[in-house]
Coordinates of C-alpha atoms and ligand atoms in Angstrom, one line a residue:
M175 CA -78.3 -108.7 117.5
I176 CA -81.5 -110.2 116.1
T177 CA -82.0 -111.5 112.6
C178 CA -85.5 -112.0 111.1
S179 CA -86.4 -113.1 107.6
A180 CA -89.5 -113.1 105.4
P181 CA -90.2 -114.7 102.0
A182 CA -91.1 -113.4 98.6
K183 CA -94.4 -114.2 97.0
V184 CA -95.9 -114.9 93.6
Y185 CA -99.5 -114.6 92.5
L186 CA -100.9 -117.7 90.7
F187 CA -103.9 -115.4 90.1
G188 CA -105.4 -112.1 90.9
E189 CA -102.8 -109.3 91.2
H190 CA -104.4 -105.9 90.6
A191 CA -107.9 -107.4 90.8
V192 CA -107.2 -108.0 94.5
V193 CA -106.8 -104.2 95.1
Y194 CA -110.6 -104.1 94.2
N195 CA -111.5 -106.9 96.6
E196 CA -111.6 -109.6 93.9
S197 CA -110.2 -113.1 94.7
A198 CA -106.6 -114.0 94.3
I199 CA -104.2 -116.9 95.0
C200 CA -100.8 -116.0 96.3
C201 CA -97.9 -118.3 97.4
A202 CA -94.9 -117.5 99.6
V203 CA -91.8 -118.7 97.8
N204 CA -88.4 -119.8 99.0
I205 CA -86.5 -116.5 98.3
R206 CA -86.0 -114.4 101.5
T207 CA -85.0 -111.0 102.8
R208 CA -83.1 -111.0 106.1
V209 CA -83.1 -108.0 108.5
N210 CA -80.5 -107.7 111.2
I211 CA -81.2 -105.2 114.0
E212 CA -79.3 -104.1 117.1
Y213 CA -79.3 -101.1 119.5
S214 CA -77.2 -98.2 118.4
E215 CA -76.6 -94.5 119.2
N216 CA -78.7 -93.3 116.3
I217 CA -80.7 -94.7 113.4
V218 CA -78.8 -96.4 110.6
I219 CA -80.4 -98.3 107.7
N220 CA -78.1 -100.2 105.5
S221 CA -79.1 -102.1 102.4
S222 CA -78.1 -102.7 98.8
L223 CA -79.8 -99.3 98.1
G224 CA -77.4 -97.4 100.4
T225 CA -76.7 -96.4 104.0
T226 CA -79.0 -93.8 105.4
G227 CA -80.8 -92.6 108.5
I228 CA -84.5 -92.2 108.2
D229 CA -84.8 -91.5 104.6
Y230 CA -88.1 -91.6 102.7
E231 CA -86.4 -91.3 99.3
I232 CA -84.0 -94.3 99.6
H233 CA -85.6 -96.4 102.3
P234 CA -89.3 -95.4 102.4
Y235 CA -90.7 -98.6 103.7
V236 CA -88.1 -99.3 106.4
S237 CA -88.2 -95.6 107.4
A238 CA -91.9 -95.7 107.8
V239 CA -91.6 -98.8 110.1
V240 CA -88.9 -97.1 112.1
D241 CA -91.0 -93.9 112.6
K242 CA -94.2 -95.7 113.4
I243 CA -92.6 -98.0 116.0
R244 CA -90.8 -95.1 117.6
K245 CA -94.1 -93.3 118.1
K246 CA -95.6 -96.4 119.9
S247 CA -92.6 -97.3 121.9
P248 CA -89.8 -94.8 122.0
Y249 CA -86.1 -96.0 121.8
R250 CA -82.9 -94.2 121.2
G251 CA -81.4 -95.7 118.1
V252 CA -81.0 -98.9 116.1
S253 CA -78.8 -100.1 113.4
I254 CA -80.7 -102.1 110.7
S255 CA -78.9 -104.0 108.0
I256 CA -80.8 -105.7 105.2
E257 CA -79.6 -108.6 103.1
S258 CA -82.0 -109.8 100.4
D259 CA -82.2 -112.5 97.8
I260 CA -85.4 -110.9 96.5
P261 CA -84.9 -108.7 93.5
V262 CA -86.0 -105.2 94.4
G263 CA -89.1 -103.7 92.6
S264 CA -89.7 -106.8 90.5
G265 CA -93.1 -108.1 91.5
L266 CA -91.9 -110.6 94.0
G267 CA -93.0 -108.6 97.1
S268 CA -89.6 -107.3 98.1
S269 CA -91.3 -104.4 99.8
A270 CA -93.7 -106.6 101.9
A271 CA -90.8 -108.9 102.8
V272 CA -88.6 -106.1 104.0
V273 CA -91.5 -104.5 105.9
V274 CA -92.6 -107.7 107.8
A275 CA -89.0 -108.8 108.5
T276 CA -88.2 -105.3 109.9
I277 CA -91.4 -105.4 112.1
C278 CA -90.5 -108.8 113.3
A279 CA -87.0 -107.7 114.2
F280 CA -88.4 -104.7 116.2
N281 CA -91.0 -107.0 117.8
N282 CA -88.2 -109.1 119.2
L283 CA -85.7 -106.4 120.0
L284 CA -88.2 -104.2 121.9
K285 CA -90.3 -107.1 123.2
L286 CA -93.5 -105.7 121.7
G287 CA -95.5 -108.9 122.0
M288 CA -97.0 -108.7 118.5
D289 CA -98.5 -112.0 117.1
K290 CA -98.3 -112.8 113.4
E291 CA -101.7 -111.3 112.7
S292 CA -100.6 -108.0 114.2
I293 CA -97.3 -108.1 112.2
A294 CA -99.3 -108.7 109.0
S295 CA -101.7 -105.9 109.6
F296 CA -99.0 -103.4 110.7
G297 CA -97.2 -104.4 107.6
H298 CA -100.2 -103.6 105.5
S299 CA -100.6 -100.2 107.1
I300 CA -97.0 -99.4 106.0
E301 CA -97.6 -100.6 102.4
K302 CA -100.7 -98.4 102.2
E303 CA -98.9 -95.4 103.6
I304 CA -96.0 -95.6 101.1
Q305 CA -97.7 -97.2 98.1
G306 CA -101.0 -95.4 98.2
A307 CA -103.5 -98.2 97.4
A308 CA -102.2 -101.6 98.5
S309 CA -104.0 -104.8 99.3
A310 CA -103.1 -106.7 102.4
T311 CA -102.1 -109.8 100.4
D312 CA -98.3 -109.3 100.0
T313 CA -97.7 -108.6 103.7
Y314 CA -100.1 -111.3 104.8
V315 CA -98.6 -114.0 102.7
S316 CA -95.0 -113.0 103.5
T317 CA -95.9 -113.2 107.2
M318 CA -97.8 -116.5 107.2
G319 CA -96.2 -118.4 104.3
G320 CA -98.0 -121.1 102.2
T321 CA -100.6 -120.8 99.5
V322 CA -103.4 -118.5 100.4
A323 CA -106.8 -117.9 98.9
I324 CA -107.6 -114.2 99.2
P325 CA -109.8 -112.6 100.5
A326 CA -110.8 -115.6 102.7
R327 CA -107.2 -116.1 103.8
R328 CA -107.8 -119.8 103.5
H329 CA -104.7 -121.9 103.2
L330 CA -104.8 -124.1 100.1
K331 CA -102.7 -127.2 99.1
N332 CA -99.3 -126.0 97.9
P333 CA -98.9 -126.7 94.2
L334 CA -96.7 -129.8 93.7
C335 CA -95.4 -128.3 90.5
N336 CA -92.3 -126.1 90.3
L337 CA -92.4 -122.4 89.8
V338 CA -89.9 -120.9 87.4
I339 CA -89.7 -117.2 87.8
G340 CA -88.3 -115.0 85.0
N341 CA -87.0 -111.6 86.0
T342 CA -86.9 -109.1 83.1
N343 CA -84.6 -106.9 85.2
V344 CA -86.7 -104.0 84.2
F345 CA -87.5 -102.0 87.4
S346 CA -91.2 -101.3 87.9
S347 CA -92.9 -99.3 90.7
T348 CA -96.0 -101.1 92.1
G349 CA -97.5 -97.8 93.2
Q350 CA -97.3 -96.4 89.7
L351 CA -98.9 -99.5 88.1
V352 CA -101.7 -99.6 90.6
A353 CA -102.3 -95.9 89.8
K354 CA -102.3 -96.7 86.1
V355 CA -105.0 -99.4 86.5
A356 CA -107.0 -97.1 88.7
S357 CA -106.9 -94.4 86.0
L358 CA -108.0 -96.8 83.3
K359 CA -110.8 -98.0 85.5
N360 CA -111.9 -94.4 86.1
I361 CA -112.0 -93.6 82.4
Y362 CA -113.6 -96.9 81.2
P363 CA -115.4 -98.3 84.3
E364 CA -117.8 -100.4 82.3
V365 CA -114.9 -102.1 80.4
I366 CA -112.3 -102.5 83.1
T367 CA -114.5 -103.5 86.1
P368 CA -115.7 -106.7 84.3
I369 CA -112.1 -107.6 83.4
L370 CA -111.1 -107.3 87.1
S371 CA -114.1 -109.4 88.1
T372 CA -113.2 -112.1 85.5
I373 CA -109.7 -112.3 86.9
G374 CA -111.4 -112.9 90.3
K375 CA -113.5 -115.7 88.8
A376 CA -110.4 -117.4 87.2
S377 CA -108.8 -117.2 90.7
L378 CA -111.8 -118.8 92.3
R379 CA -111.8 -121.6 89.8
G380 CA -108.1 -121.9 90.4
E381 CA -108.8 -122.8 94.1
S382 CA -110.6 -126.0 93.2
L383 CA -108.1 -126.9 90.5
L384 CA -105.3 -126.6 93.1
E385 CA -107.2 -128.8 95.6
N386 CA -107.7 -131.4 92.8
E387 CA -104.1 -131.1 91.7
D388 CA -105.2 -130.4 88.1
Y389 CA -102.2 -128.4 87.1
R390 CA -102.9 -128.6 83.3
A391 CA -106.1 -126.7 83.8
L392 CA -104.5 -124.4 86.4
G393 CA -101.8 -123.5 83.8
E394 CA -104.5 -122.9 81.2
L395 CA -106.3 -120.4 83.4
M396 CA -103.0 -118.7 84.4
N397 CA -102.6 -118.0 80.6
V398 CA -106.2 -116.6 80.6
N399 CA -105.3 -114.4 83.6
Q400 CA -102.2 -113.2 81.6
G401 CA -104.4 -112.1 78.7
L402 CA -106.5 -110.1 81.1
L403 CA -103.5 -108.4 82.7
E404 CA -102.4 -107.4 79.2
A405 CA -105.9 -105.9 78.8
I406 CA -105.5 -103.7 81.8
G407 CA -102.2 -102.3 80.5
V408 CA -99.6 -103.9 82.9
G409 CA -97.8 -106.0 80.3
C410 CA -94.5 -105.0 78.5
D411 CA -92.5 -106.4 75.6
E412 CA -89.8 -107.9 77.9
L413 CA -92.4 -109.8 80.0
S414 CA -94.2 -111.0 76.9
R415 CA -91.0 -112.5 75.5
L416 CA -90.3 -114.4 78.7
I417 CA -93.9 -115.6 79.0
H418 CA -94.1 -116.9 75.4
S419 CA -90.7 -118.5 75.6
S420 CA -91.7 -120.4 78.7
R421 CA -94.9 -121.6 77.2
T422 CA -93.0 -122.8 74.1
A423 CA -90.5 -124.6 76.4
G424 CA -93.4 -126.6 77.9
A425 CA -94.7 -124.5 80.8
L426 CA -98.2 -125.5 81.9
G427 CA -99.0 -121.8 82.2
A428 CA -97.1 -118.5 82.4
K429 CA -98.1 -115.0 83.5
I430 CA -96.9 -111.8 85.1
T431 CA -96.6 -112.0 88.8
G432 CA -97.0 -108.8 90.9
A433 CA -97.5 -105.4 89.5
G434 CA -96.1 -106.0 85.9
G435 CA -94.7 -103.2 83.7
G436 CA -91.4 -105.0 84.0
G437 CA -90.3 -107.1 87.0
C438 CA -91.1 -110.9 86.9
M439 CA -93.2 -113.5 85.3
V440 CA -93.9 -117.0 86.7
A441 CA -94.3 -120.3 84.9
L442 CA -95.9 -123.4 86.3
A443 CA -93.6 -126.3 85.4
E444 CA -93.3 -130.0 85.6
N445 CA -89.9 -131.4 86.6
E446 CA -89.0 -132.5 83.1
N447 CA -89.4 -129.0 81.7
I448 CA -87.6 -126.9 84.3
D449 CA -84.3 -126.9 82.5
A450 CA -85.8 -126.0 79.1
I451 CA -87.9 -123.2 80.5
S452 CA -84.9 -121.7 82.4
R453 CA -82.8 -121.9 79.3
E454 CA -85.5 -120.2 77.1
I455 CA -86.0 -117.5 79.7
K456 CA -82.3 -116.8 79.6
N457 CA -82.3 -116.8 75.7
A458 CA -85.2 -114.3 75.8
G459 CA -83.1 -112.0 77.9
G460 CA -84.4 -112.8 81.4
I461 CA -82.9 -114.2 84.6
P462 CA -84.5 -117.5 85.7
I463 CA -85.1 -118.5 89.3
V464 CA -86.4 -122.0 90.0
T465 CA -88.3 -122.1 93.3
G466 CA -91.2 -123.6 95.1
V467 CA -93.7 -122.6 97.8
T468 CA -92.5 -122.3 101.4
D469 CA -94.7 -122.7 104.5
S470 CA -92.2 -120.7 106.4
G471 CA -93.5 -117.1 106.7
V472 CA -91.7 -114.4 108.7
R473 CA -89.4 -116.0 111.4
V474 CA -86.6 -115.2 113.8
D475 CA -83.4 -116.7 112.5
F476 CA -81.1 -115.5 115.3
D477 CA -81.5 -113.7 118.6
N478 CA -78.8 -113.1 121.2
E479 CA -80.4 -110.0 122.8
Ligands
ATP734 N1 -83.7 -105.3 100.2 C1 -84.3 -104.1 100.4 N2 -83.7 -103.2 101.1 C2 -84.3 -101.9 101.2 N3 -85.5 -101.6 100.7 C3 -86.1 -102.5 99.9 C4 -85.5 -103.8 99.7 N4 -86.4 -104.5 99.0 C5 -87.4 -103.7 98.7 N5 -87.2 -102.5 99.2 C6 -88.1 -101.3 99.1 O1 -89.3 -101.7 98.4 C7 -89.3 -100.9 97.1 C8 -89.9 -101.8 96.0 O2 -91.2 -102.1 96.3 P1 -92.3 -102.3 95.2 O3 -93.6 -102.6 95.9 O4 -92.3 -101.2 94.2 O5 -91.8 -103.6 94.4 P2 -91.9 -105.1 94.9 O6 -92.5 -105.2 96.3 O7 -90.6 -105.8 94.6 O8 -93.0 -105.7 93.8 P3 -94.6 -106.0 94.1 O9 -95.1 -105.1 95.1 O10 -95.2 -105.8 92.7 O11 -94.6 -107.5 94.4 C9 -87.9 -100.4 96.9 O12 -87.9 -99.3 96.1 C10 -87.4 -100.2 98.3 O13 -87.9 -99.0 98.8
MEV735 C1 -100.4 -105.1 92.0 C2 -100.7 -105.7 93.3 O1 -102.0 -106.3 93.3 C3 -99.8 -106.8 93.7 C4 -98.3 -106.4 93.9 O2 -97.6 -107.5 94.3 C5 -100.8 -104.5 94.3 C6 -101.3 -104.9 95.7 O3 -102.0 -105.9 95.8 O4 -101.1 -104.1 96.6
MG736 MG1 -94.3 -104.3 96.8

């Protein structure tokens, strides 16, 4: 049996804009998905979503990995079992983490010799296939870990502040929200394109603020980014409640992370405010998760094959 794991991610800046090649800053965070794999008579995929064979309804991302690998390097069967601490469909990159951890597991089981760059780009091809439009960011950051400036893929200083995530527990589909922004951009290109480009500019400014450890200004610009995400229609009442409660409780900045429409927000927080922010997120109906950036991307946790 082989176990591989990969981390979740949050965007400090730039979700959605990144789909249109604008700049973004994305961090791998210390919440992981673990994928166990072993040879078996046929194909079994087991997760909190159910137990299936290849099944594009229940396990689209994992099924796509299984199919693509089988075409490249045929094998008889495998049993894949997924355990995850990342809430599913909530903006924390659960799809990217399950994809890169599954690819890493196959890489070790079948001795495919893929390096991390190949795992990340294979992962991106799977996200594109299932999601429609997808940037390479989620799969890249989940593979490599750390704080990454996109599109340059430059590793930045990790923020020394804490990240408090608030999960609305409202399921959202990244594919649908990406399509919603695309449609808005199609109808009002002269309005929406500059908004996306302004998000990119906030992100570029964020790079130097991170390097200078100016977290007050970083938080302020995260709040600006949130306003722009609202403008492109990916906010919702539940997210707004958590974001505003965190700010009231002392967050330096708070915004949606990931696709929006539900899912999670992230607040940048100094040590002394973590408890108050977590409490206010709870009072506002959310589930708080206090976390930080991890440099550990996808990795092999166990291998006795
Ligand atoms: N632990 C898991 N086991 C099996 N499939 C999973 C798991 N986690 C995620 N998935 C797959 O990923 C899908 C959710 O992906 P989606 O891109 O919509 O959300 P996300 O990745 O959590 O958020 P975002 O892309 O906005 O960061 C699920 O519907 C499921 O198909
Ligand atoms: C909304 C989006 O920008 C981030 C999802 O985590 C989509 C993508 O980059 O593929
Ligand atoms: Mg996803």
